[in-house]
Amino acid sequence: DIQMTQSPSSVSASVGDRVTITCRASQRINKYVAWYQQRPGRAPKPLIYATSSLQSGVPSRFSGSGSGTDFTLTISSLHPEDFATYFCLQADSFPLTFGGGTKVEIK
Amino acid sequence: QVQLQESGPGLVKPSETLSLSCTVSGGSISDSYWCWIRQPPGKSLEWIGYIFSSGSTNYNPSLESRVTMSVDTSKNQFSLNLNSLTAADTAVYYCARYFRRSPFYYFDFWGHGVLVTVSS
């Protein structure tokens, strides 16, 4: 199985801050990495797919990048509604696996 | 807009079998991959497996011995059976569509989720 190690596990930030979240794969993978936002009690919401493609309706302050084993989600300027937990997903090979999650909290 | 809705019991006894269904609306279940994903309280997500509309399946090896998925295209529904339950199976269970057209592979539509507690 491909393990996705996500860091940090939590981050405290303020409105307007730039936040970067990283997922490191246990082996080189293709660009089939997606990112999800999850608010408490809600289903995950897709933000990014294929490493850097923005899901329809998602604000442009969210962006994704990466290759090989290292993949990144960046929020360029935090809005109040962005305080949530974020997960990465690798869809390069089965079984599909998720990162451990990053909780973005208000400083 | 595709919508998914899980249904099933919220409480199941240890050693019993969990049966969940997912109804798809706003689109056809045909020619797509449909998944089950679960999330234990306070933890990350675990992919359980998928079923294609034709009935072909792919299960997570960690659960394969206990999982069966089925699809009913006439009802636009697919289902999950998970047997020999233990407390470790307590989780929110989500159904989702697995968008799988190269080079795009990800879960694009999700149900709201159903909390399943395994307890006597």
Short mmCIF file of N, CA and C in Angstrom, two decimals, chain A:
data_model
loop_
_atom_site.label_atom_id
_atom_site.label_comp_id
_atom_site.label_asym_id
_atom_site.label_seq_id
_atom_site.Cartn_x
_atom_site.Cartn_y
_atom_site.Cartn_z
N ASP A 1 0.84 -1.20 0.00
CA ASP A 1 0.00 0.00 0.00
C ASP A 1 0.88 1.25 0.00
N ILE A 2 0.40 2.30 -0.64
CA ILE A 2 1.10 3.57 -0.62
C ILE A 2 0.62 4.36 0.60
N GLN A 3 1.58 4.72 1.46
CA GLN A 3 1.25 5.53 2.64
C GLN A 3 1.39 6.99 2.28
N MET A 4 0.43 7.79 2.73
CA MET A 4 0.47 9.24 2.51
C MET A 4 0.67 9.90 3.88
N THR A 5 1.86 10.43 4.09
CA THR A 5 2.19 11.08 5.36
C THR A 5 1.93 12.57 5.22
N GLN A 6 0.98 13.05 5.98
CA GLN A 6 0.53 14.44 5.85
C GLN A 6 1.09 15.26 6.99
N SER A 7 1.56 16.48 6.66
CA SER A 7 2.09 17.37 7.69
C SER A 7 1.78 18.82 7.36
N PRO A 8 1.63 19.66 8.43
CA PRO A 8 1.58 19.25 9.83
C PRO A 8 0.24 18.60 10.15
N SER A 9 0.11 18.03 11.33
CA SER A 9 -1.17 17.44 11.72
C SER A 9 -2.14 18.54 12.14
N SER A 10 -1.60 19.66 12.58
CA SER A 10 -2.44 20.81 12.89
C SER A 10 -1.62 22.09 12.70
N VAL A 11 -2.31 23.18 12.43
CA VAL A 11 -1.65 24.47 12.26
C VAL A 11 -2.59 25.56 12.77
N SER A 12 -2.04 26.48 13.53
CA SER A 12 -2.79 27.64 13.99
C SER A 12 -2.45 28.83 13.11
N ALA A 13 -3.45 29.47 12.59
CA ALA A 13 -3.21 30.57 11.66
C ALA A 13 -4.31 31.62 11.82
N SER A 14 -4.04 32.77 11.24
CA SER A 14 -4.98 33.90 11.31
C SER A 14 -5.59 34.16 9.94
N VAL A 15 -6.73 34.82 9.95
CA VAL A 15 -7.35 35.24 8.68
C VAL A 15 -6.33 36.07 7.90
N GLY A 16 -6.18 35.73 6.62
CA GLY A 16 -5.22 36.42 5.77
C GLY A 16 -3.88 35.72 5.64
N ASP A 17 -3.60 34.76 6.52
CA ASP A 17 -2.34 34.03 6.46
C ASP A 17 -2.29 33.09 5.25
N ARG A 18 -1.07 32.79 4.83
CA ARG A 18 -0.83 31.76 3.82
C ARG A 18 -0.53 30.46 4.54
N VAL A 19 -1.18 29.39 4.12
CA VAL A 19 -1.01 28.08 4.76
C VAL A 19 -0.62 27.05 3.71
N THR A 20 0.37 26.24 4.06
CA THR A 20 0.82 25.17 3.16
C THR A 20 0.75 23.84 3.89
N ILE A 21 0.15 22.87 3.25
CA ILE A 21 0.01 21.51 3.79
C ILE A 21 0.68 20.55 2.81
N THR A 22 1.40 19.59 3.35
CA THR A 22 2.16 18.67 2.50
C THR A 22 1.75 17.23 2.72
N CYS A 23 1.73 16.47 1.65
CA CYS A 23 1.60 15.01 1.72
C CYS A 23 2.79 14.38 1.04
N ARG A 24 3.43 13.46 1.74
CA ARG A 24 4.56 12.73 1.19
C ARG A 24 4.14 11.28 0.98
N ALA A 25 4.28 10.80 -0.23
CA ALA A 25 3.94 9.43 -0.55
C ALA A 25 5.11 8.51 -0.24
N SER A 26 4.81 7.26 0.11
CA SER A 26 5.86 6.31 0.49
C SER A 26 6.63 5.80 -0.72
N GLN A 27 6.15 6.11 -1.94
CA GLN A 27 6.87 5.79 -3.16
C GLN A 27 6.45 6.79 -4.22
N ARG A 28 7.22 6.86 -5.28
CA ARG A 28 6.88 7.81 -6.35
C ARG A 28 5.52 7.44 -6.93
N ILE A 29 4.70 8.46 -7.11
CA ILE A 29 3.39 8.24 -7.70
C ILE A 29 3.16 9.24 -8.83
N ASN A 30 2.20 8.91 -9.66
CA ASN A 30 1.82 9.85 -10.71
C ASN A 30 1.05 11.00 -10.08
N LYS A 31 0.48 11.84 -10.90
CA LYS A 31 -0.13 13.08 -10.40
C LYS A 31 -1.55 12.88 -9.89
N TYR A 32 -1.91 11.62 -9.57
CA TYR A 32 -3.30 11.36 -9.18
C TYR A 32 -3.48 11.61 -7.68
N VAL A 33 -3.29 12.86 -7.30
CA VAL A 33 -3.45 13.28 -5.92
C VAL A 33 -4.57 14.30 -5.86
N ALA A 34 -5.45 14.13 -4.89
CA ALA A 34 -6.57 15.05 -4.68
C ALA A 34 -6.53 15.57 -3.25
N TRP A 35 -7.16 16.71 -3.04
CA TRP A 35 -7.23 17.33 -1.72
C TRP A 35 -8.70 17.60 -1.37
N TYR A 36 -9.02 17.39 -0.09
CA TYR A 36 -10.39 17.55 0.39
C TYR A 36 -10.40 18.44 1.62
N GLN A 37 -11.49 19.19 1.77
CA GLN A 37 -11.76 19.98 2.97
C GLN A 37 -12.93 19.32 3.70
N GLN A 38 -12.80 19.19 5.01
CA GLN A 38 -13.90 18.62 5.80
C GLN A 38 -14.19 19.50 7.00
N ARG A 39 -15.41 19.97 7.07
CA ARG A 39 -15.87 20.72 8.25
C ARG A 39 -16.53 19.74 9.21
N PRO A 40 -16.57 20.07 10.50
CA PRO A 40 -17.13 19.14 11.49
C PRO A 40 -18.55 18.69 11.13
N GLY A 41 -18.75 17.38 11.19
CA GLY A 41 -20.06 16.81 10.93
C GLY A 41 -20.47 16.78 9.47
N ARG A 42 -19.55 17.12 8.57
CA ARG A 42 -19.86 17.18 7.15
C ARG A 42 -19.01 16.19 6.37
N ALA A 43 -19.46 15.86 5.17
CA ALA A 43 -18.67 15.01 4.28
C ALA A 43 -17.50 15.81 3.71
N PRO A 44 -16.43 15.13 3.34
CA PRO A 44 -15.33 15.82 2.67
C PRO A 44 -15.80 16.46 1.37
N LYS A 45 -15.19 17.60 1.06
CA LYS A 45 -15.52 18.35 -0.15
C LYS A 45 -14.28 18.43 -1.02
N PRO A 46 -14.37 18.04 -2.28
CA PRO A 46 -13.18 18.09 -3.13
C PRO A 46 -12.75 19.51 -3.44
N LEU A 47 -11.43 19.76 -3.34
CA LEU A 47 -10.87 21.07 -3.66
C LEU A 47 -10.01 21.00 -4.92
N ILE A 48 -9.13 20.01 -4.95
CA ILE A 48 -8.11 19.86 -5.99
C ILE A 48 -8.09 18.40 -6.42
N TYR A 49 -7.91 18.15 -7.73
CA TYR A 49 -7.70 16.80 -8.23
C TYR A 49 -6.58 16.83 -9.25
N ALA A 50 -6.03 15.67 -9.54
CA ALA A 50 -4.89 15.57 -10.47
C ALA A 50 -3.79 16.57 -10.09
N THR A 51 -3.48 16.62 -8.81
CA THR A 51 -2.43 17.45 -8.21
C THR A 51 -2.72 18.94 -8.21
N SER A 52 -3.21 19.49 -9.32
CA SER A 52 -3.29 20.95 -9.42
C SER A 52 -4.55 21.48 -10.09
N SER A 53 -5.50 20.61 -10.42
CA SER A 53 -6.73 21.07 -11.08
C SER A 53 -7.75 21.48 -10.02
N LEU A 54 -8.29 22.68 -10.17
CA LEU A 54 -9.23 23.23 -9.19
C LEU A 54 -10.63 22.72 -9.48
N GLN A 55 -11.26 22.14 -8.46
CA GLN A 55 -12.63 21.68 -8.60
C GLN A 55 -13.54 22.87 -8.89
N SER A 56 -14.53 22.65 -9.73
CA SER A 56 -15.48 23.70 -10.07
C SER A 56 -16.12 24.30 -8.81
N GLY A 57 -16.14 25.63 -8.75
CA GLY A 57 -16.76 26.32 -7.64
C GLY A 57 -15.85 26.58 -6.46
N VAL A 58 -14.64 26.06 -6.49
CA VAL A 58 -13.70 26.26 -5.38
C VAL A 58 -12.91 27.55 -5.62
N PRO A 59 -12.78 28.37 -4.59
CA PRO A 59 -12.08 29.66 -4.78
C PRO A 59 -10.63 29.49 -5.22
N SER A 60 -10.15 30.46 -5.97
CA SER A 60 -8.80 30.39 -6.55
C SER A 60 -7.70 30.58 -5.51
N ARG A 61 -8.05 30.89 -4.26
CA ARG A 61 -7.00 30.97 -3.22
C ARG A 61 -6.47 29.58 -2.86
N PHE A 62 -7.18 28.54 -3.29
CA PHE A 62 -6.70 27.17 -3.10
C PHE A 62 -5.90 26.75 -4.34
N SER A 63 -4.74 26.16 -4.11
CA SER A 63 -3.95 25.65 -5.23
C SER A 63 -3.18 24.41 -4.79
N GLY A 64 -2.83 23.59 -5.77
CA GLY A 64 -2.09 22.37 -5.50
C GLY A 64 -0.89 22.25 -6.42
N SER A 65 0.13 21.58 -5.93
CA SER A 65 1.33 21.37 -6.74
C SER A 65 2.02 20.11 -6.25
N GLY A 66 3.06 19.72 -6.98
CA GLY A 66 3.86 18.59 -6.54
C GLY A 66 4.15 17.60 -7.64
N SER A 67 5.04 16.66 -7.30
CA SER A 67 5.40 15.58 -8.21
C SER A 67 6.21 14.56 -7.44
N GLY A 68 6.33 13.38 -8.02
CA GLY A 68 7.16 12.34 -7.39
C GLY A 68 6.55 11.81 -6.10
N THR A 69 7.09 12.24 -4.98
CA THR A 69 6.57 11.80 -3.68
C THR A 69 5.99 12.95 -2.86
N ASP A 70 6.21 14.19 -3.26
CA ASP A 70 5.82 15.34 -2.45
C ASP A 70 4.76 16.20 -3.13
N PHE A 71 3.65 16.39 -2.42
CA PHE A 71 2.51 17.11 -2.96
C PHE A 71 2.04 18.13 -1.93
N THR A 72 1.58 19.29 -2.42
CA THR A 72 1.28 20.40 -1.54
C THR A 72 -0.05 21.04 -1.87
N LEU A 73 -0.78 21.40 -0.81
CA LEU A 73 -1.98 22.23 -0.92
C LEU A 73 -1.64 23.56 -0.29
N THR A 74 -1.92 24.64 -1.00
CA THR A 74 -1.67 25.98 -0.48
C THR A 74 -2.97 26.78 -0.46
N ILE A 75 -3.21 27.44 0.67
CA ILE A 75 -4.29 28.42 0.77
C ILE A 75 -3.58 29.77 0.84
N SER A 76 -3.77 30.61 -0.15
CA SER A 76 -2.95 31.82 -0.28
C SER A 76 -3.30 32.86 0.77
N SER A 77 -4.56 32.93 1.16
CA SER A 77 -4.99 33.93 2.15
C SER A 77 -6.23 33.36 2.85
N LEU A 78 -6.04 32.95 4.09
CA LEU A 78 -7.11 32.26 4.82
C LEU A 78 -8.35 33.13 4.99
N HIS A 79 -9.50 32.57 4.69
CA HIS A 79 -10.79 33.18 4.99
C HIS A 79 -11.38 32.47 6.20
N PRO A 80 -12.32 33.10 6.90
CA PRO A 80 -12.90 32.47 8.09
C PRO A 80 -13.49 31.09 7.82
N GLU A 81 -14.06 30.89 6.64
CA GLU A 81 -14.69 29.60 6.33
C GLU A 81 -13.67 28.51 6.00
N ASP A 82 -12.39 28.83 5.95
CA ASP A 82 -11.36 27.85 5.61
C ASP A 82 -10.87 27.08 6.83
N PHE A 83 -11.29 27.48 8.03
CA PHE A 83 -10.86 26.75 9.22
C PHE A 83 -11.61 25.43 9.24
N ALA A 84 -10.86 24.36 9.01
CA ALA A 84 -11.41 23.02 8.77
C ALA A 84 -10.26 22.03 8.78
N THR A 85 -10.59 20.77 8.48
CA THR A 85 -9.56 19.74 8.36
C THR A 85 -9.40 19.38 6.88
N TYR A 86 -8.14 19.18 6.48
CA TYR A 86 -7.83 18.91 5.08
C TYR A 86 -7.16 17.54 4.95
N PHE A 87 -7.54 16.81 3.92
CA PHE A 87 -7.00 15.47 3.66
C PHE A 87 -6.49 15.38 2.23
N CYS A 88 -5.40 14.64 2.04
CA CYS A 88 -4.97 14.30 0.69
C CYS A 88 -5.39 12.87 0.38
N LEU A 89 -5.50 12.57 -0.89
CA LEU A 89 -5.85 11.24 -1.38
C LEU A 89 -4.91 10.89 -2.51
N GLN A 90 -4.37 9.65 -2.49
CA GLN A 90 -3.63 9.18 -3.66
C GLN A 90 -4.52 8.19 -4.40
N ALA A 91 -4.67 8.42 -5.69
CA ALA A 91 -5.46 7.52 -6.53
C ALA A 91 -4.57 6.93 -7.62
N ASP A 92 -3.28 6.79 -7.28
CA ASP A 92 -2.33 6.24 -8.24
C ASP A 92 -2.44 4.72 -8.32
N SER A 93 -2.68 4.09 -7.16
CA SER A 93 -2.78 2.64 -7.17
C SER A 93 -3.68 2.18 -6.03
N PHE A 94 -4.20 0.98 -6.19
CA PHE A 94 -5.10 0.42 -5.17
C PHE A 94 -4.29 -0.33 -4.11
N PRO A 95 -4.71 -0.29 -2.85
CA PRO A 95 -5.89 0.42 -2.36
C PRO A 95 -5.67 1.93 -2.31
N LEU A 96 -6.71 2.68 -2.63
CA LEU A 96 -6.64 4.13 -2.52
C LEU A 96 -6.45 4.48 -1.04
N THR A 97 -5.59 5.47 -0.79
CA THR A 97 -5.28 5.82 0.60
C THR A 97 -5.29 7.33 0.80
N PHE A 98 -5.63 7.71 2.03
CA PHE A 98 -5.71 9.10 2.42
C PHE A 98 -4.57 9.45 3.38
N GLY A 99 -4.25 10.73 3.44
CA GLY A 99 -3.35 11.22 4.47
C GLY A 99 -4.08 11.29 5.81
N GLY A 100 -3.32 11.54 6.85
CA GLY A 100 -3.86 11.55 8.20
C GLY A 100 -4.67 12.78 8.55
N GLY A 101 -4.59 13.82 7.73
CA GLY A 101 -5.38 15.02 7.96
C GLY A 101 -4.57 16.14 8.60
N THR A 102 -4.95 17.38 8.27
CA THR A 102 -4.37 18.58 8.86
C THR A 102 -5.50 19.48 9.32
N LYS A 103 -5.52 19.77 10.60
CA LYS A 103 -6.56 20.65 11.14
C LYS A 103 -6.04 22.08 11.13
N VAL A 104 -6.74 22.96 10.44
CA VAL A 104 -6.37 24.37 10.40
C VAL A 104 -7.25 25.10 11.42
N GLU A 105 -6.59 25.62 12.44
CA GLU A 105 -7.29 26.24 13.55
C GLU A 105 -7.03 27.73 13.59
N ILE A 106 -7.94 28.42 14.26
CA ILE A 106 -7.80 29.87 14.40
C ILE A 106 -6.78 30.18 15.49
N LYS A 107 -5.82 31.05 15.15
CA LYS A 107 -4.81 31.45 16.15
C LYS A 107 -5.43 32.46 17.10
#
